[in-house]
Amino acid sequence: MSERWARAALTAYRYAGAVAYPLIGPYVAWRASRGKEDRVRRRERYGVAGRPRPEGPVIWIHAASVGETIAVVPLVESILDYGVNVVLTTGTVTSAKVADERLGSRIIHQYVPLDLKPAVSRFLDHWRPELAIIAESEIWPMTILELGARNVPQVLVNGRLSDRSFRSWKKRASVAEALFENLAHVVAQSDVDGERFRVLGARPVTVSGNLKVDTNPPPVDERALATLQRQIAGRPTWAAISTHDGEEAVAAEVHATLHRRHPGLLTIVVPRHPDRADALAAQISGMGLTVARRSKGDRISPDTDILLGDTIGEMGLYLRLTEIAFVGRSLTSEGGQNPLEPAMLDTAVLAGRNVQNFREAYQRLLDRGGAKLVRDRDMLAGAVNFLLTNEAARHEMMAAGAATVDEMRGALQRTLKSLEPYIQPLVVKARLKGANGR
C-alpha cells in the first residue's frame, strides 16, 4: 500500500473515533438495519454474491434506501438503454422491493456489503465493476478506499451534505480530503451542496439539481384506489405522511380539533416506519378515535377517524386520496422528508420548520406558493383548516406545487452529461463484446 493509501486508511479509521473502525463502524450500521434485512440473503452483506457475474462491463450503482432507490431508477434505465450491465445495491428489504417492482430482471440486485475490508473485497473480486456510482450521501471509507486502490472511478450523484454532516466533516478536514480525493466526480443536488463538497476537497464538482424531481409520480393500484374512494364517499380528507415518532399523535390531535368544523373529516396517517403500526393504532385508539388499518384490510366506515397507512409501497395510493399533505420528520424530528412526490401529485404541501435535508426543494416550493411551513400543532391545525375551508386557495397551492416540480426538472440529463466520460468507454466495450460474440 502506498503512503497516500496508508494515510487515507489511517485517517478514515480515526474519523470513526477508534482505530478499530473496520469492526465498529459496520457493526453500528448493521445494528441500525436489523429488522430491515432479508435473512435468506444475509450473506450478501458480507460480500458473498447471490448471482454469477454477467459477461461484459459492469457498473455498480448503490442507493441506500427507498428514496435514493426511487431517485436513481430513471438513471439506471438510461444506463441500461446503453447496453451496459448494472448491479444495483441497496440496504433494506423495502428498497429491494422497490428495485424489483420498477426494474425487475433488467438489473442484478444485491444487498450492499458491510464496510468491512473482507466483505468489500469479496464483493469487488466477484463483480469487478468498471465504474461505481453512489447516490446522495453514502460515504463509506473502506469501500471508497478499496475502489480507489483498484482504480475504479467513483462518481457521487445527487450528492448532498446535511448541515450536521458538513459540520462534522469540516472538523476532520484532513479525513474528508483523504476520502473525497478518491471521487472521480461529484454531481451535487444544489449550489450549496456543491460548494460544501468543494470545501471538503472534492474535485471536480458539478450541480445537476435533484434527481428525485425527474422520477415518475409514485404508482397506484387503480382498483385499490377506486375501492377506497368509494368507502370515503367524498368526505373531506387530509394526510400526514412519512411521519416520525410524535407526529402521528400531533396528526390525531389536529383531527380531534377539526372534525367538528368539518363533519366527516378523515385523517390519513402514513408512518415512515410501518413496523410501529401496532403501537400507533393503540395510541390513537386510546385518544378516543376510530382507526382503520390498511394492512389489516379494515373498511373505512362513516365513523372512521383515522386511516392508518401501515403498508409499504403505497404512497401513491394515499396521496391520491387527498389534496392536503403534511410531510413529516419536520415537527418532532429534524431533516424533513421529500416534498416532491406530493407536489407532483397536485397536493398542497405542509411541513414543520426542520426541513434542512430538503432545503432547496422546500425553498422553491415556498417561493412559488406550493408549500407552507408551520411552527407547531396549533399552526398545523390552522393551516389544514384554512385549506379545507378555502377551495380556491387550496387549488392555487396545488397548482403552484406541480408547476414548481416542472420547473425543477432536468437533473437526469445533466447527471448523464457528467457521467458520459465514464460510461461511453463501457458502452463501446459492451458493443465490441456483443459484436465479437456474434
XYZ file of C-alpha atoms in Angstrom:
438
model
C 0.000 0.000 0.000
C 1.393 3.401 -0.951
C 1.985 6.167 1.554
C -1.051 8.025 0.248
C -3.299 4.991 0.704
C -1.884 4.318 4.154
C -2.600 7.915 5.179
C -6.134 7.713 3.815
C -6.845 4.444 5.592
C -5.432 5.666 8.895
C -7.377 8.919 8.830
C -10.543 7.034 7.874
C -10.137 4.824 10.921
C -9.508 7.827 13.148
C -12.608 9.516 11.764
C -14.729 6.742 13.285
C -13.325 7.603 16.702
C -11.295 4.405 17.061
C -8.528 2.571 15.301
C -10.975 -0.359 15.287
C -13.260 1.403 12.770
C -13.375 -1.583 10.390
C -15.098 -3.580 13.158
C -17.087 -0.876 14.945
C -18.454 1.228 12.075
C -20.058 -1.589 10.064
C -21.353 -3.180 13.261
C -23.191 0.035 14.145
C -24.654 0.160 10.645
C -25.666 -3.487 10.873
C -27.360 -2.932 14.245
C -29.294 0.023 12.799
C -30.527 -2.034 9.860
C -31.659 -5.111 11.809
C -35.255 -5.973 11.005
C -34.854 -4.410 7.574
C -32.810 -7.242 6.088
C -33.638 -10.337 4.084
C -32.480 -13.259 6.227
C -32.261 -15.575 3.233
C -29.808 -13.209 1.528
C -27.866 -12.089 4.581
C -24.576 -13.445 3.194
C -24.682 -10.717 0.542
C -23.963 -8.230 3.338
C -20.610 -9.979 3.708
C -19.852 -9.694 0.009
C -20.931 -13.219 -0.936
C -22.543 -12.892 -4.354
C -26.010 -14.270 -4.886
C -25.678 -14.335 -8.674
C -22.972 -15.018 -11.280
C -21.269 -12.056 -12.888
C -22.539 -11.338 -16.422
C -20.194 -11.076 -19.382
C -19.082 -7.600 -20.403
C -18.664 -4.356 -18.454
C -20.497 -3.898 -15.160
C -21.478 -0.649 -13.477
C -22.140 -0.794 -9.748
C -24.850 1.624 -8.598
C -25.630 1.996 -4.892
C -28.770 3.555 -3.406
C -29.120 3.142 0.347
C -32.853 3.198 0.962
C -36.242 3.729 -0.680
C -35.903 7.417 -1.514
C -32.486 7.019 -3.097
C -33.603 3.913 -4.992
C -36.602 5.689 -6.494
C -34.378 8.639 -7.402
C -31.873 6.548 -9.371
C -34.416 4.433 -11.267
C -34.513 6.761 -14.325
C -30.700 6.939 -14.272
C -30.443 3.136 -14.155
C -32.931 2.841 -17.018
C -30.883 5.266 -19.127
C -27.697 3.277 -18.499
C -29.449 0.009 -19.324
C -30.518 1.532 -22.632
C -26.804 1.807 -23.482
C -26.490 -1.985 -23.184
C -24.287 -1.978 -20.073
C -24.852 -4.368 -17.153
C -25.931 -2.826 -13.846
C -25.516 -4.280 -10.359
C -27.749 -2.246 -8.064
C -27.150 -2.481 -4.317
C -29.485 -1.267 -1.601
C -29.515 -1.622 2.159
C -33.070 -2.626 3.105
C -35.766 -5.109 2.145
C -38.092 -2.231 1.281
C -35.654 -0.687 -1.180
C -35.006 -4.128 -2.680
C -38.746 -4.478 -3.257
C -38.858 -1.078 -4.968
C -35.941 -2.082 -7.201
C -37.709 -5.303 -8.168
C -41.022 -3.564 -8.865
C -39.528 -0.821 -11.016
C -36.530 -2.504 -12.668
C -37.179 -6.231 -12.388
C -34.784 -8.622 -14.096
C -33.140 -5.871 -16.131
C -30.698 -5.313 -13.266
C -28.897 -7.558 -10.802
C -29.889 -6.607 -7.272
C -27.615 -7.314 -4.318
C -27.616 -6.102 -0.741
C -24.744 -3.712 -0.187
C -21.735 -5.251 1.576
C -20.855 -4.022 5.031
C -17.986 -1.554 5.082
C -15.571 -4.253 6.236
C -12.473 -4.840 4.136
C -13.102 -8.600 3.681
C -16.742 -8.003 2.696
C -15.964 -5.166 0.295
C -13.013 -7.059 -1.238
C -15.124 -10.180 -1.720
C -17.848 -8.133 -3.410
C -15.400 -6.346 -5.715
C -13.470 -9.530 -6.537
C -16.662 -11.134 -7.816
C -18.399 -8.269 -9.633
C -15.276 -6.435 -10.891
C -17.163 -3.189 -11.610
C -15.572 -0.753 -14.022
C -17.483 2.222 -12.632
C -19.119 2.843 -9.233
C -21.995 5.314 -8.948
C -23.102 6.180 -5.417
C -26.319 8.082 -4.664
C -26.708 11.067 -2.340
C -24.635 10.852 0.861
C -23.349 7.309 1.244
C -19.744 7.905 2.320
C -18.245 4.568 3.447
C -14.475 4.934 3.999
C -13.385 1.339 3.426
C -15.478 0.996 0.288
C -14.093 4.250 -1.114
C -10.518 3.219 -0.331
C -10.907 -0.268 -1.819
C -12.391 1.112 -5.028
C -9.588 3.662 -5.182
C -6.941 1.004 -4.686
C -8.387 -0.860 -7.692
C -8.518 2.317 -9.796
C -12.282 2.059 -10.222
C -13.758 5.512 -10.961
C -16.255 6.574 -8.294
C -18.939 9.158 -9.010
C -21.288 10.520 -6.368
C -24.610 11.513 -7.946
C -27.473 13.530 -6.469
C -24.908 14.376 -3.811
C -25.964 16.233 -0.707
C -24.472 17.091 2.673
C -26.784 17.989 5.528
C -25.848 20.812 7.893
C -24.866 18.281 10.550
C -22.767 16.149 8.183
C -20.973 19.182 6.784
C -20.097 20.450 10.261
C -18.822 17.007 11.212
C -16.636 16.660 8.104
C -15.240 20.191 8.498
C -13.960 19.280 11.950
C -11.978 16.495 10.271
C -10.863 18.284 7.139
C -7.841 16.064 6.539
C -10.008 12.960 6.753
C -12.534 14.428 4.341
C -9.833 15.327 1.841
C -8.240 11.866 2.110
C -11.569 10.275 1.216
C -13.125 12.747 -1.210
C -9.986 12.949 -3.335
C -10.806 9.386 -4.377
C -14.034 10.500 -6.025
C -13.642 10.995 -9.755
C -16.617 13.373 -9.866
C -19.311 14.719 -7.546
C -22.655 15.652 -9.094
C -24.373 17.683 -6.377
C -28.057 18.436 -5.890
C -27.685 22.170 -5.265
C -25.201 25.033 -5.329
C -24.971 24.830 -1.523
C -24.174 21.109 -1.629
C -21.691 21.635 -4.451
C -19.785 24.291 -2.539
C -19.694 22.091 0.566
C -18.137 19.219 -1.373
C -15.541 21.604 -2.852
C -14.646 22.915 0.607
C -14.072 19.313 1.722
C -11.688 18.633 -1.156
C -13.830 17.006 -3.841
C -12.821 17.780 -7.466
C -14.437 18.172 -9.923
C -17.910 19.111 -8.688
C -20.897 19.956 -10.873
C -24.501 20.766 -9.927
C -27.365 18.840 -11.516
C -30.449 19.580 -9.441
C -32.358 16.846 -7.623
C -32.825 13.528 -9.425
C -35.983 12.959 -7.388
C -37.689 15.630 -9.481
C -37.142 13.618 -12.665
C -38.846 10.499 -11.355
C -42.385 9.477 -12.234
C -45.130 10.038 -9.643
C -45.453 7.117 -7.233
C -47.593 4.396 -8.841
C -51.019 3.266 -7.682
C -53.209 0.188 -7.899
C -56.250 1.686 -9.611
C -58.614 -0.941 -8.205
C -57.463 -0.291 -4.654
C -57.810 3.451 -5.230
C -61.351 3.090 -6.557
C -62.309 0.883 -3.589
C -61.049 3.368 -1.006
C -62.589 6.311 -2.825
C -65.990 4.572 -2.717
C -65.574 3.969 1.006
C -64.539 7.577 1.661
C -67.527 8.758 -0.391
C -66.488 12.384 -0.799
C -65.572 13.071 2.837
C -63.049 15.891 3.459
C -59.545 14.463 3.879
C -56.011 15.455 4.740
C -52.883 13.344 5.211
C -49.823 13.268 7.439
C -47.198 11.272 5.521
C -43.691 9.984 6.260
C -44.300 10.746 9.926
C -41.829 10.081 12.713
C -42.319 9.472 16.420
C -44.625 12.084 17.929
C -46.021 13.379 14.666
C -48.754 10.728 14.481
C -50.105 11.945 17.832
C -49.978 15.510 16.545
C -52.000 14.474 13.473
C -54.568 12.744 15.697
C -54.832 15.849 17.892
C -55.333 18.024 14.801
C -58.117 15.677 13.710
C -59.777 15.934 17.127
C -59.606 19.732 16.863
C -61.040 19.961 13.352
C -63.604 17.195 12.992
C -66.443 19.298 14.423
C -65.728 22.120 11.983
C -65.505 19.652 9.114
C -68.086 16.902 9.602
C -66.956 13.556 8.265
C -63.276 14.558 8.258
C -60.934 11.634 7.547
C -57.270 11.912 8.509
C -54.774 9.654 6.714
C -51.627 8.889 8.727
C -48.723 7.201 6.920
C -45.805 6.472 9.276
C -42.320 6.395 7.791
C -41.747 3.057 9.534
C -44.858 0.840 9.346
C -43.414 -1.555 11.921
C -44.599 0.975 14.535
C -48.232 0.471 13.466
C -49.398 -1.706 16.392
C -48.243 0.855 18.939
C -49.626 3.746 16.888
C -53.037 2.117 16.481
C -53.237 1.547 20.223
C -52.120 5.094 20.977
C -54.612 6.722 18.598
C -57.462 4.463 19.723
C -56.628 5.443 23.293
C -57.366 9.052 22.303
C -60.960 8.025 21.582
C -60.566 7.907 17.789
C -61.608 5.087 15.473
C -58.732 3.650 13.434
C -58.864 1.627 10.198
C -55.597 -0.108 9.320
C -54.744 -0.541 5.682
C -52.512 -3.550 6.404
C -55.460 -5.357 8.016
C -57.828 -4.605 5.164
C -60.101 -2.642 7.519
C -63.023 -0.969 5.782
C -63.300 2.818 6.051
C -66.721 3.233 7.621
C -68.585 6.531 8.167
C -67.337 6.663 11.777
C -63.660 6.022 10.901
C -61.500 8.940 12.084
C -58.021 7.774 11.071
C -56.886 5.657 8.127
C -53.523 4.273 9.249
C -51.447 3.695 6.109
C -49.247 0.992 7.605
C -48.153 -0.581 4.312
C -45.050 -0.331 2.172
C -45.024 0.964 -1.395
C -48.486 2.576 -1.399
C -47.616 6.258 -1.036
C -49.128 6.842 -4.482
C -52.426 5.471 -3.173
C -52.538 7.594 -0.034
C -51.593 10.815 -1.812
C -54.322 10.322 -4.415
C -56.925 10.215 -1.631
C -56.333 13.817 -0.562
C -55.356 17.300 -1.703
C -53.534 18.293 1.512
C -50.421 16.585 2.877
C -48.276 17.337 5.901
C -44.787 15.881 5.280
C -43.165 14.522 8.431
C -39.799 14.385 10.142
C -40.184 18.135 10.334
C -42.012 18.887 13.612
C -40.796 16.417 16.235
C -37.715 15.273 14.275
C -35.165 17.065 12.131
C -34.212 16.929 8.469
C -37.585 16.609 6.768
C -38.752 14.154 4.127
C -39.163 14.528 0.381
C -41.963 17.024 -0.512
C -41.655 16.452 -4.275
C -43.877 13.367 -4.505
C -46.944 15.101 -3.025
C -46.224 18.227 -5.071
C -46.075 16.305 -8.353
C -49.420 14.681 -7.475
C -51.145 18.077 -7.163
C -51.146 18.158 -3.369
C -50.818 21.238 -1.157
C -47.716 20.654 0.997
C -47.400 21.485 4.689
C -44.374 20.767 6.882
C -42.666 21.759 10.089
C -39.659 24.046 10.046
C -36.965 21.364 10.370
C -36.534 20.550 6.671
C -32.788 21.054 6.270
C -32.221 17.879 4.231
C -34.578 19.146 1.528
C -33.795 22.837 1.845
C -33.703 23.689 -1.841
C -36.894 21.796 -2.721
C -38.809 23.459 0.095
C -37.384 26.881 -0.752
C -38.534 26.554 -4.344
C -41.987 25.395 -3.245
C -42.263 28.201 -0.685
C -41.209 30.846 -3.213
C -43.891 29.695 -5.649
C -46.584 29.228 -3.005
C -46.737 25.431 -3.256
C -45.823 24.781 0.389
C -46.247 26.301 3.834
C -44.171 25.693 6.960
C -45.832 25.502 10.373
C -44.385 26.079 13.815
C -46.383 23.623 15.942
C -49.555 21.570 16.273
C -51.861 24.574 16.568
C -50.397 26.240 13.497
C -50.748 22.941 11.596
C -54.403 22.704 12.629
C -54.942 26.266 11.427
C -53.291 25.595 8.076
C -55.295 22.409 7.491
C -58.499 24.189 8.497
C -57.772 27.065 6.100
C -57.095 24.751 3.167
C -60.173 22.619 3.842
C -62.323 25.743 4.028
C -60.880 27.664 1.062
C -61.083 25.595 -2.110
C -59.665 28.326 -4.366
C -56.604 28.840 -2.149
C -56.096 25.081 -1.895
C -56.200 24.579 -5.653
C -53.881 27.538 -6.189
C -51.373 25.967 -3.804
C -51.712 22.576 -5.505
C -51.100 24.088 -8.949
C -48.093 26.049 -7.665
C -46.510 22.864 -6.312
C -46.964 20.990 -9.587
C -45.549 23.950 -11.548
C -42.520 24.110 -9.245
C -41.736 20.446 -9.873
C -41.948 21.004 -13.636
C -39.534 23.943 -13.385
C -37.033 21.871 -11.400
C -36.807 19.016 -13.911
C -33.649 18.350 -15.926
C -31.367 16.814 -13.294
C -31.304 13.464 -15.081
C -29.918 14.854 -18.335
C -27.348 16.985 -16.504
C -26.258 13.939 -14.489
C -25.940 11.794 -17.621
C -23.809 14.504 -19.229
C -21.449 14.438 -16.232
C -21.299 10.645 -16.374
C -20.691 10.473 -20.121
C -16.848 10.374 -19.973
C -17.058 7.350 -17.653
C -19.931 5.494 -19.337
C -19.104 5.899 -23.018
C -15.944 3.744 -22.963
C -18.017 0.990 -21.351
C -20.708 1.350 -23.996
C -18.067 0.878 -26.710
C -16.644 -2.106 -24.841
C -20.099 -3.681 -24.476
C -20.812 -3.241 -28.191
C -17.482 -4.743 -29.169
C -18.127 -7.636 -26.843
C -21.517 -8.172 -28.470
C -20.077 -7.960 -31.981
C -17.316 -10.451 -31.186
C -19.837 -12.745 -29.545
C -21.771 -12.936 -32.778
